[in-house]
XYZ file of C-alpha atoms in Angstrom:
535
model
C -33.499 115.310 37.725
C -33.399 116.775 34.270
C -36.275 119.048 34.605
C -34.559 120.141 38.339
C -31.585 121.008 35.675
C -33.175 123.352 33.785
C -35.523 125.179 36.337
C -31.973 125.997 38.107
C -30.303 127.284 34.887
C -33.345 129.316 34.235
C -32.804 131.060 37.889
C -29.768 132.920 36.304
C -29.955 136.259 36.181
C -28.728 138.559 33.342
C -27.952 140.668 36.406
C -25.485 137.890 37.454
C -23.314 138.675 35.013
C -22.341 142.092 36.298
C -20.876 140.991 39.329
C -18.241 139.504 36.664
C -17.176 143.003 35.164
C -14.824 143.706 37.786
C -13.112 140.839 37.777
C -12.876 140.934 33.512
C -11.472 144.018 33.704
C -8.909 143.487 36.381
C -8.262 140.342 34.240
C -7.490 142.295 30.965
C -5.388 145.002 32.647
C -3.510 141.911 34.324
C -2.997 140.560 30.714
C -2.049 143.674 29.283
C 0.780 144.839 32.256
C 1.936 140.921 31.506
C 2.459 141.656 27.665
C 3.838 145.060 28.896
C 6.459 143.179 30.848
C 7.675 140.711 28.254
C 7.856 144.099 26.012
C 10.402 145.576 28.772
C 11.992 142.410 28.994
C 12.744 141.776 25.648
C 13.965 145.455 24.873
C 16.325 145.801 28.216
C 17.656 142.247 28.858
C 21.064 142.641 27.383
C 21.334 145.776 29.964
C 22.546 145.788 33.102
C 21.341 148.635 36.380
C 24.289 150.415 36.130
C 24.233 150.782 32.473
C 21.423 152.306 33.718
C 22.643 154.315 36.486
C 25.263 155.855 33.917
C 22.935 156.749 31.807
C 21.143 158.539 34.885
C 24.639 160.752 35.496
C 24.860 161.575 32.072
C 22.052 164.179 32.414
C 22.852 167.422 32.298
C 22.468 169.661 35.966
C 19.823 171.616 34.739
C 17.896 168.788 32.933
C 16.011 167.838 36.824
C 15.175 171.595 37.736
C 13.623 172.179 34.330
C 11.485 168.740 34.770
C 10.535 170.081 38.474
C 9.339 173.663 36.993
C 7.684 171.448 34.170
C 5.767 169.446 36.991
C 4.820 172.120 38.955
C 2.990 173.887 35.989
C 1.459 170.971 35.206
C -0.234 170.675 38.476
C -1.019 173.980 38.776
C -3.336 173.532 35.439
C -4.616 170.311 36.383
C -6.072 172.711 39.406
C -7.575 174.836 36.742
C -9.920 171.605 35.975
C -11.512 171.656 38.631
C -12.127 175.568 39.200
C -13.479 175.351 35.351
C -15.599 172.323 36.231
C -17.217 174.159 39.150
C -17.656 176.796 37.200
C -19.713 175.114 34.821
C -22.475 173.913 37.192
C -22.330 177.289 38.032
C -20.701 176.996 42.251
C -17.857 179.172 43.131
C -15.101 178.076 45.772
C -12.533 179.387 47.524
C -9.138 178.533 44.839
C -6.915 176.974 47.896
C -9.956 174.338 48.593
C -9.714 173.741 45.369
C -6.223 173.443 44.431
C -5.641 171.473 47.480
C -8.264 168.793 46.647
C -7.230 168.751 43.204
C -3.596 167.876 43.847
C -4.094 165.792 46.139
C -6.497 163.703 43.998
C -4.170 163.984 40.992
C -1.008 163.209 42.721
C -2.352 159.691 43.723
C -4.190 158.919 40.806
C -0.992 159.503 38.803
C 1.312 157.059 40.823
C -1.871 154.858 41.854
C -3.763 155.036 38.741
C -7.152 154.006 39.297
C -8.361 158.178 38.201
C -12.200 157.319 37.296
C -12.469 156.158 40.923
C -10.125 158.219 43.374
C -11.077 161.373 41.604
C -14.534 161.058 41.981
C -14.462 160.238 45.343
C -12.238 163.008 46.475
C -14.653 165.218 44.978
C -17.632 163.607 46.455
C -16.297 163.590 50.112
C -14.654 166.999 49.218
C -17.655 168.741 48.209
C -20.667 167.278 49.545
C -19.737 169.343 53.060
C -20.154 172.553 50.994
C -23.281 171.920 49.893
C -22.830 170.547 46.143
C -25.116 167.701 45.364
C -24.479 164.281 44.050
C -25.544 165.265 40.920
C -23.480 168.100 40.921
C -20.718 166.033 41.738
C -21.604 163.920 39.139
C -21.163 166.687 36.408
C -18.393 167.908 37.588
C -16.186 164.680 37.390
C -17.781 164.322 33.851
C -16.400 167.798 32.880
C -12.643 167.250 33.986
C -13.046 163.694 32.304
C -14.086 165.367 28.743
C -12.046 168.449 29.327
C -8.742 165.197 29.499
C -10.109 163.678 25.953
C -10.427 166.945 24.504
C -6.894 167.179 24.422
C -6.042 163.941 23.641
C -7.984 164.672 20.591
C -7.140 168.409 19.795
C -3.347 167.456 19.992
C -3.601 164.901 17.387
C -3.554 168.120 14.648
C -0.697 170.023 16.420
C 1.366 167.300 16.550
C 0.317 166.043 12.378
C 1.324 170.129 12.474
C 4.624 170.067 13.941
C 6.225 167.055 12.790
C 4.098 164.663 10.781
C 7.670 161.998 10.599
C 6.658 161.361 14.595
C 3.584 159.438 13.413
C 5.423 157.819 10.803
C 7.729 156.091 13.687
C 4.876 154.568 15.685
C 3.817 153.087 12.329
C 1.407 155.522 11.203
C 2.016 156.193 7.578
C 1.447 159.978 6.421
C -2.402 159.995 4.710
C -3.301 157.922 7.795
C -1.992 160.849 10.387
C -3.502 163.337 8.322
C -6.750 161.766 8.370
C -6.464 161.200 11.870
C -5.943 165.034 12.297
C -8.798 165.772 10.093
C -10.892 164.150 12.006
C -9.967 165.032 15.224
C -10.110 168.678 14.206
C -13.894 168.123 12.905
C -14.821 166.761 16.088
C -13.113 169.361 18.318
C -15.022 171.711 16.233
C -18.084 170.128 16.498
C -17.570 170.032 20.130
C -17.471 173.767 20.600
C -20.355 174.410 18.087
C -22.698 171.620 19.826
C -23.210 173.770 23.411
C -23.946 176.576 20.768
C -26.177 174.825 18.527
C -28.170 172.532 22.172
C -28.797 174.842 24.820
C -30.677 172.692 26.962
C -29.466 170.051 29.290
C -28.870 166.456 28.319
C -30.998 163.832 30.802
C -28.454 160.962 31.658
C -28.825 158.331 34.602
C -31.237 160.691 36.049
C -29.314 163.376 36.245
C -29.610 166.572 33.582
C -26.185 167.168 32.512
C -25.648 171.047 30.601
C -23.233 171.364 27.619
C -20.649 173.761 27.834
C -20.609 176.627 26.207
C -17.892 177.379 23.218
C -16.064 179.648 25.588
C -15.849 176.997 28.221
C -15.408 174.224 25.282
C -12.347 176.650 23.976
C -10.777 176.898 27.724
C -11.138 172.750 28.278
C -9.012 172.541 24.468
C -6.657 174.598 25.803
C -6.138 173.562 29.338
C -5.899 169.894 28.400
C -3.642 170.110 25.286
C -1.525 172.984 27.530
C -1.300 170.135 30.356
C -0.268 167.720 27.843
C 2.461 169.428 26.565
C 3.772 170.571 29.369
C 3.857 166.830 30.726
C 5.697 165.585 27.694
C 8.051 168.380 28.207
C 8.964 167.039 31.758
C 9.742 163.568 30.207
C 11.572 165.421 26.948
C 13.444 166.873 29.602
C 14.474 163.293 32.031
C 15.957 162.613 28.726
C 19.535 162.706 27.477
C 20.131 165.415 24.445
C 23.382 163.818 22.747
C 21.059 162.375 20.385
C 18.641 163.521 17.359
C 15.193 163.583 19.652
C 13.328 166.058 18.670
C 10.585 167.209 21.480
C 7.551 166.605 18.517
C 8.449 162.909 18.580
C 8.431 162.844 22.392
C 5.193 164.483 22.240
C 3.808 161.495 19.666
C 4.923 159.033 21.659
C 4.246 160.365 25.502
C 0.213 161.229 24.058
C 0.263 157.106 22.650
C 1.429 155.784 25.824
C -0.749 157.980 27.515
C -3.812 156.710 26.086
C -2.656 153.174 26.155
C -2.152 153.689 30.252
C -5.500 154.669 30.971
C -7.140 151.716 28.211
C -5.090 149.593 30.168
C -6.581 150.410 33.807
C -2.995 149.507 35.374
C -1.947 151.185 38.225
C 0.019 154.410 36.655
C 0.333 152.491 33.549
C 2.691 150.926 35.163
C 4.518 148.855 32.811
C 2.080 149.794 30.131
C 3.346 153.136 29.377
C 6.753 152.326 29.715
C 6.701 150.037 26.891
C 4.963 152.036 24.707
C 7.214 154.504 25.698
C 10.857 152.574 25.173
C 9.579 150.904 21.560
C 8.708 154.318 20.089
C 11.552 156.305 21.034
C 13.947 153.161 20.194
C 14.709 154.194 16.969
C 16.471 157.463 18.375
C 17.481 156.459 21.706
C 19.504 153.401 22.946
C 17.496 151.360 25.702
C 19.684 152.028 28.368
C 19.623 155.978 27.906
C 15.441 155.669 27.610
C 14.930 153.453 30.755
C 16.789 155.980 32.592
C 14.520 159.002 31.469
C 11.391 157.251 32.028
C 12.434 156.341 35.531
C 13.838 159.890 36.272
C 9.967 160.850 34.795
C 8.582 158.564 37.475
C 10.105 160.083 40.100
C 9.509 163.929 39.091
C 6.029 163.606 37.856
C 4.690 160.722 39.741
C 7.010 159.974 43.104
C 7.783 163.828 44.385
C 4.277 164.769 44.436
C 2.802 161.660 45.636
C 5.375 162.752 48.669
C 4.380 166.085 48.584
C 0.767 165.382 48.912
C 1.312 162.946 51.855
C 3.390 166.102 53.713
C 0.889 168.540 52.958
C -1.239 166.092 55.018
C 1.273 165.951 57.787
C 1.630 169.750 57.732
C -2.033 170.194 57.838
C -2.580 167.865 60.883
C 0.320 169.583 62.824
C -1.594 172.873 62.719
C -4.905 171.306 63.203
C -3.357 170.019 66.502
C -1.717 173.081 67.469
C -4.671 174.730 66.874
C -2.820 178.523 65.188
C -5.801 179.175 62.968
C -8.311 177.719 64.520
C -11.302 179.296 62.622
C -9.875 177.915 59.392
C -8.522 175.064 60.709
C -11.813 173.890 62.268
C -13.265 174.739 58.551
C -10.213 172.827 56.858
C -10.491 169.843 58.945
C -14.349 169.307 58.453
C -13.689 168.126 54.290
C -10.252 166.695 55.424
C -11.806 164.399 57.624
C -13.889 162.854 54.674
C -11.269 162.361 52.367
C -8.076 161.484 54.976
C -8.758 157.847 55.254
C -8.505 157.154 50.812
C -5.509 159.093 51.528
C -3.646 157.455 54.015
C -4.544 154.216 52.832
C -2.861 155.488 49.598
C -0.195 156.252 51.365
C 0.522 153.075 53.020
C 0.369 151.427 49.860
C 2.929 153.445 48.648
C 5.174 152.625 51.548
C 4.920 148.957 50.331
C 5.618 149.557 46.928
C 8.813 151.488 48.519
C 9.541 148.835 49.985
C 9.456 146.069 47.621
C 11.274 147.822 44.996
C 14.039 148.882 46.904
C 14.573 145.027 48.434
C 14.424 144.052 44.399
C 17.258 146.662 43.610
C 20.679 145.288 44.532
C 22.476 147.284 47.778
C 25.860 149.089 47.241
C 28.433 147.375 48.588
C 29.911 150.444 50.051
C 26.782 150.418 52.027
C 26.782 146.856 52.880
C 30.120 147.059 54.107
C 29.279 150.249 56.062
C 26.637 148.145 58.056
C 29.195 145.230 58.341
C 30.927 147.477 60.191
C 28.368 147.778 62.861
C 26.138 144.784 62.396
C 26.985 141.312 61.931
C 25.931 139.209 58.442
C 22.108 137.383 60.184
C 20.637 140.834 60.808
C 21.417 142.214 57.312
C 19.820 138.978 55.922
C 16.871 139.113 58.163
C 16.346 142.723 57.440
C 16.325 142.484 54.424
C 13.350 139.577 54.498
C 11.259 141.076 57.203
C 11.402 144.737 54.315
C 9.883 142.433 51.871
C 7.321 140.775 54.065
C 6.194 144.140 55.518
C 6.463 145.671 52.054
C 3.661 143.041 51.169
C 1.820 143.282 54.355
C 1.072 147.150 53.801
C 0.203 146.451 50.231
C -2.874 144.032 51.944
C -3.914 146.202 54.456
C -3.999 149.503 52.719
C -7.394 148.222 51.449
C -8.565 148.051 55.177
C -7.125 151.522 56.369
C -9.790 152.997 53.158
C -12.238 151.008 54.983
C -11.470 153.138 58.676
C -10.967 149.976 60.132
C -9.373 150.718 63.963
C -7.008 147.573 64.154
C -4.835 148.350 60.728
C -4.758 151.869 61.644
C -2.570 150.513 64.563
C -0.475 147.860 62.342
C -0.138 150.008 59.455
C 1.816 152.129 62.169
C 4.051 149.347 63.513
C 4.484 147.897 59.830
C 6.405 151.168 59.010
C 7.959 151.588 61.975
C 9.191 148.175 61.031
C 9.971 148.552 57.569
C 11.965 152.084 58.256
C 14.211 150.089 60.470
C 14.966 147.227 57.974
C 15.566 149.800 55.449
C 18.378 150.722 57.732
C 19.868 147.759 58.741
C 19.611 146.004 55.499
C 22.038 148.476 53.530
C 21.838 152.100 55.319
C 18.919 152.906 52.418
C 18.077 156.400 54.543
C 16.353 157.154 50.703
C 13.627 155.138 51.184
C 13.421 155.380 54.933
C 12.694 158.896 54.943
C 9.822 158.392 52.651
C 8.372 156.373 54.962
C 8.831 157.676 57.952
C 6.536 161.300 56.138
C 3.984 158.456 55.562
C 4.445 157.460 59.344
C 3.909 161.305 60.529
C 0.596 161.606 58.103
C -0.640 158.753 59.573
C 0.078 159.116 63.145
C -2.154 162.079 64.267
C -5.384 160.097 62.152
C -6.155 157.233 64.729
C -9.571 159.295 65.405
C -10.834 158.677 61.826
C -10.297 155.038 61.975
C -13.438 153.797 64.210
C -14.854 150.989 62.753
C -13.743 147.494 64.478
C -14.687 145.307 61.026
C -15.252 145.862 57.721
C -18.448 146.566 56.293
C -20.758 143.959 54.309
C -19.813 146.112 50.375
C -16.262 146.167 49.258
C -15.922 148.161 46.112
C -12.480 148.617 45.477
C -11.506 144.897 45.976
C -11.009 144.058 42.923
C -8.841 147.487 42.477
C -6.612 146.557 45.389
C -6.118 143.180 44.229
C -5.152 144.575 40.696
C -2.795 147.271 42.065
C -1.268 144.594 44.063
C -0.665 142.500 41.705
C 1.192 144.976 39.210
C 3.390 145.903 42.188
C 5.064 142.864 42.563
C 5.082 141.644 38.766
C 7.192 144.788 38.769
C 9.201 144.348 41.688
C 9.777 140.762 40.617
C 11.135 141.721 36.811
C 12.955 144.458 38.840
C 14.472 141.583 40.684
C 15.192 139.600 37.006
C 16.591 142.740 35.215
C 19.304 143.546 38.075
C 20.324 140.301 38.617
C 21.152 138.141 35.269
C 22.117 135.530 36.684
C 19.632 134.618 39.101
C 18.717 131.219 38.249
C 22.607 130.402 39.114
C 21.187 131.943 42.943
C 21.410 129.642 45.513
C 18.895 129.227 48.615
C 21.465 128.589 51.349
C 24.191 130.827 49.816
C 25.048 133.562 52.365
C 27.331 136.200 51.885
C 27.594 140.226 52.622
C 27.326 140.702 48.116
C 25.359 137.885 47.601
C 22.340 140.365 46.788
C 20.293 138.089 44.205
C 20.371 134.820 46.901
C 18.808 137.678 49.185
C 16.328 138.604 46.944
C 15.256 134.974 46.044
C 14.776 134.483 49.508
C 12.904 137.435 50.044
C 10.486 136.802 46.876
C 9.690 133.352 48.744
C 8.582 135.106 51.488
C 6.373 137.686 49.635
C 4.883 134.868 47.573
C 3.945 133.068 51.143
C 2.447 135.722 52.452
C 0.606 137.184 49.369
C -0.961 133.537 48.953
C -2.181 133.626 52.396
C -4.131 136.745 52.189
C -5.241 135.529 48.598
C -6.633 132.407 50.663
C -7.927 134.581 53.603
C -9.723 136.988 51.238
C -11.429 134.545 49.175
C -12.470 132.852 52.270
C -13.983 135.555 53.439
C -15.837 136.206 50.076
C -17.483 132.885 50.143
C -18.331 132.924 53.819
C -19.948 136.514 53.738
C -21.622 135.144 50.609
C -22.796 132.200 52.385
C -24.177 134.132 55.492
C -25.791 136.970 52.610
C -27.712 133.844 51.273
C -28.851 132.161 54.485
């Protein structure tokens, strides 16, 4: 029996191990959006949502417009990326092909998170139709990935530059920062000398990868630091001016956060970046005032043009079926078809997260009384149950709408048909409902990309989904804490039209059900396909 011991130990492969990466790093970003969280918590418990929602009306009329133009310029030179990228490997596209795959890709990746995989893979099913290689592909993503640390570096110096007292808040003392700046200027200048100095192509993975030139290495500085200050304008803007904030600081601490987002691998940094965000401008801004601007942020930078991108969808399949154009159209669809399903699937998984916050935020009780009017007490409490439970089912099945899998295609439908009507009947929230009824109209007119009746043997992104899943409703749930104080005094059986928090307990209960069932279901599966993989 011994020796049977050690001839199955010595079966182990080292190659074992890497089927555990995935699951360490969804474990650390899990760890991280949970420290996050008790950060938040800590900083905002003595607040209360409408302290919050003041704070929201205090900004100034033109303070949203001059986000929106902020946004938009933004986006525009994230487009510029990818039209430099191309340019590097030396292919030329048309600019709207371009732009439209670019925002797209960023749009989700922003509220999603997840960049070093959704980017990619627009690209790949993007341009593989138009003839680029995979290796081409390859270099591409690698250029808009150093082109976004290039500025995280460069910016280091301008912002040691500007105001060298911003470092000193996030606890960076003054020789420190300027060291920091001196190096970060050596290496940006290094950078631009090295495609100078090596003019032939690096061999990596098997694929030969060509420095850029100093001109193209000057251009990547400048589009990256441009984007980033432009981006930390929108958020200087979400917030409130009555106090000394000086846009410098904002700069420090947006380019911090940033960083500690994307180490993080959460979900839009979701949680992450807010923290970062509230402890190092809580020296010059009271909580209340700063939870409002990063949420106003959220919505401008993140929310709109998530929305945006799912309408441009819509609008795209409305003249594909009309057939106007239908030279370009026919040309249009052919790349659209590749990428739609990553899409849509993002877009249902939106629709949950819409969902679930907006059951964890308490209802108005003008609006509650609005519906009393019409509806009686049971359907506003069921409504508001089935939203959460559909919020949770869309969050499971986005995975298998990515996968092109006929059957969701069909409940995804009928789960926001669903959750549109509890949105109305549980507290008139027409908000929310008309986000998810653009998701509804991108998705309808896609049933023909969704032909497969199970899912195949590989699933990549599992350990993504499961990841994304589970920030959403850790966030949702301290949404839930933070709006209602007193919710261990909630009681189970308590029904009344204001009794929001009893609603929401009852609610989470139901989420928690069925997110432990599909838990069950998909590690069921796991071990059965495992088990039929080894037989």
């Amino acid at each position: 029996m011994p020796l049977l011991r050690v001839a199955s130990t010595t079966n182990w492969k080292p190659s074992n191990w890497r089927r555990l990466v995935p699951y360490i790093g969804g474990a650390a970003a899990l760890l991280l959006f949970a420290t996050a969280l008790v950060v938040l918590h800590r900083h905002v418990q003595a607040f209360r949502p409408s302290e919050v929602r003041r704070a929201l009306g205090s900004l100034q009329v033109w303070q949203p417009f001059a986000a929106l133009g902020l946004a938009a310029a933004s986006y525009w030179l994230l487009t510029l990326y990818d039209v430099l990228a191309l340019r590097h490997i030396g292919r030329r596209l048309s600019y709207h092909r371009v732009a439209l795959a670019s925002f797209i890709g960023y749009a989700f990746s922003h509220i999603l998170g997840f960049g070093s995989v959704i980017g990619p893979a627009v690209r790949y099913r993007l341009y593989t139709p138009m003839g680029l290689t995979t290796g081409e592909i390859a270099e591409a993503s690698a250029f808009v990935v150093v082109t976004f640390i290039t500025g995280i570096v460069a910016v280091f110096p301008l912002i040691a530059l500007l105001d060298s007292s911003s470092l000193e808040t996030l606890g960076i003392s003054p020789l420190v920062g300027i060291a920091i700046a001196t190096v970060a200027a050596m290496l940006m200048a290094g950078y631009v000398g090295l495609g100078w100095w090596m003019r032939r192509p690096l061999r990596l993975f098997g694929y030969s990868l060509h420095l850029v030139r100093p001109r193209t290495a000057l251009a990547q500085i400048a589009l990256s630091v441009g984007d980033l200050l432009l981006v930390a304008a929108v958020l200087y803007a979400c917030l409130p001016h009555d106090f000394a904030l000086g846009y410098p600081h904002v700069l420090a601490v947006y380019v911090l956060a940033f960083v500690a987002g994307m180490i993080s691998h959460v979900p839009g940094g979701l949680g992450v970046f807010d923290a970062v965000v509230l402890v190092g401008l809580s020296t010059r801004l009271p909580p209340d005032q700063i939870l409002a601007g990063i949420l106003t942020f959220r919505v401008i930078y993140q929310l709109i043009p998530a929305v945006a991108a799912g309408v441009l969808f819509a609008a795209v399949e409305a003249v594909a079926a009309r057939r106007l154009f239908a030279q370009a159209t026919e040309n249009l669809s052919a790349w659209l078809d590749e990428v739609r399903p990553a899409v849509l699937a993002a877009c249902i998984f939106t629709g949950g997260v819409v969902l679930l916050f907006s059951n964890a935020m308490p209802v108005s009780a003008a609006r509650l009384r609005l519906v009393e009017t019409i509806l009686p007490l049971t359907v506003i409490e069921i409504s508001h149950l089935i939203g959460s439970t559909d919020g949770m089912l869309l969050l499971v099945f986005a995975c298998g709408l990515q996968q092109r899998l006929r059957w969701v295609w069909g409940f995804a439908a009928t789960l926001l048909c669903v959750g549109i009507i509890s949105l109305i009947l549980k507290g008139f929230a027409w908000e929310e409902a008309i986000v998810l009824a653009v998701f509804l109209v991108a998705l309808l007119p896609a049933r023909r990309e969704f032909s497969r009746s199970s899912a195949p043997a590989a699933q990549p992104y599992a350990a993504g989904w499961f990841v994304a899943t589970a920030v959403v409703l850790g966030t949702a749930f301290w949404l839930g804490l933070f709006s209602y104080k007193h919710l261990d005094e909630a009681e189970w059986g308590h029904f009344e039209l204001l009794d929001n928090a009893s609603r929401f307990l009852r609610a989470s209960a139901g989420v928690a059900i069925v997110a432990i069932g599909a838990s069950g279901y998909r590690l069921f599966s796991a071990v059965r396909n495992r088990a039929a993989a080894t037989s």
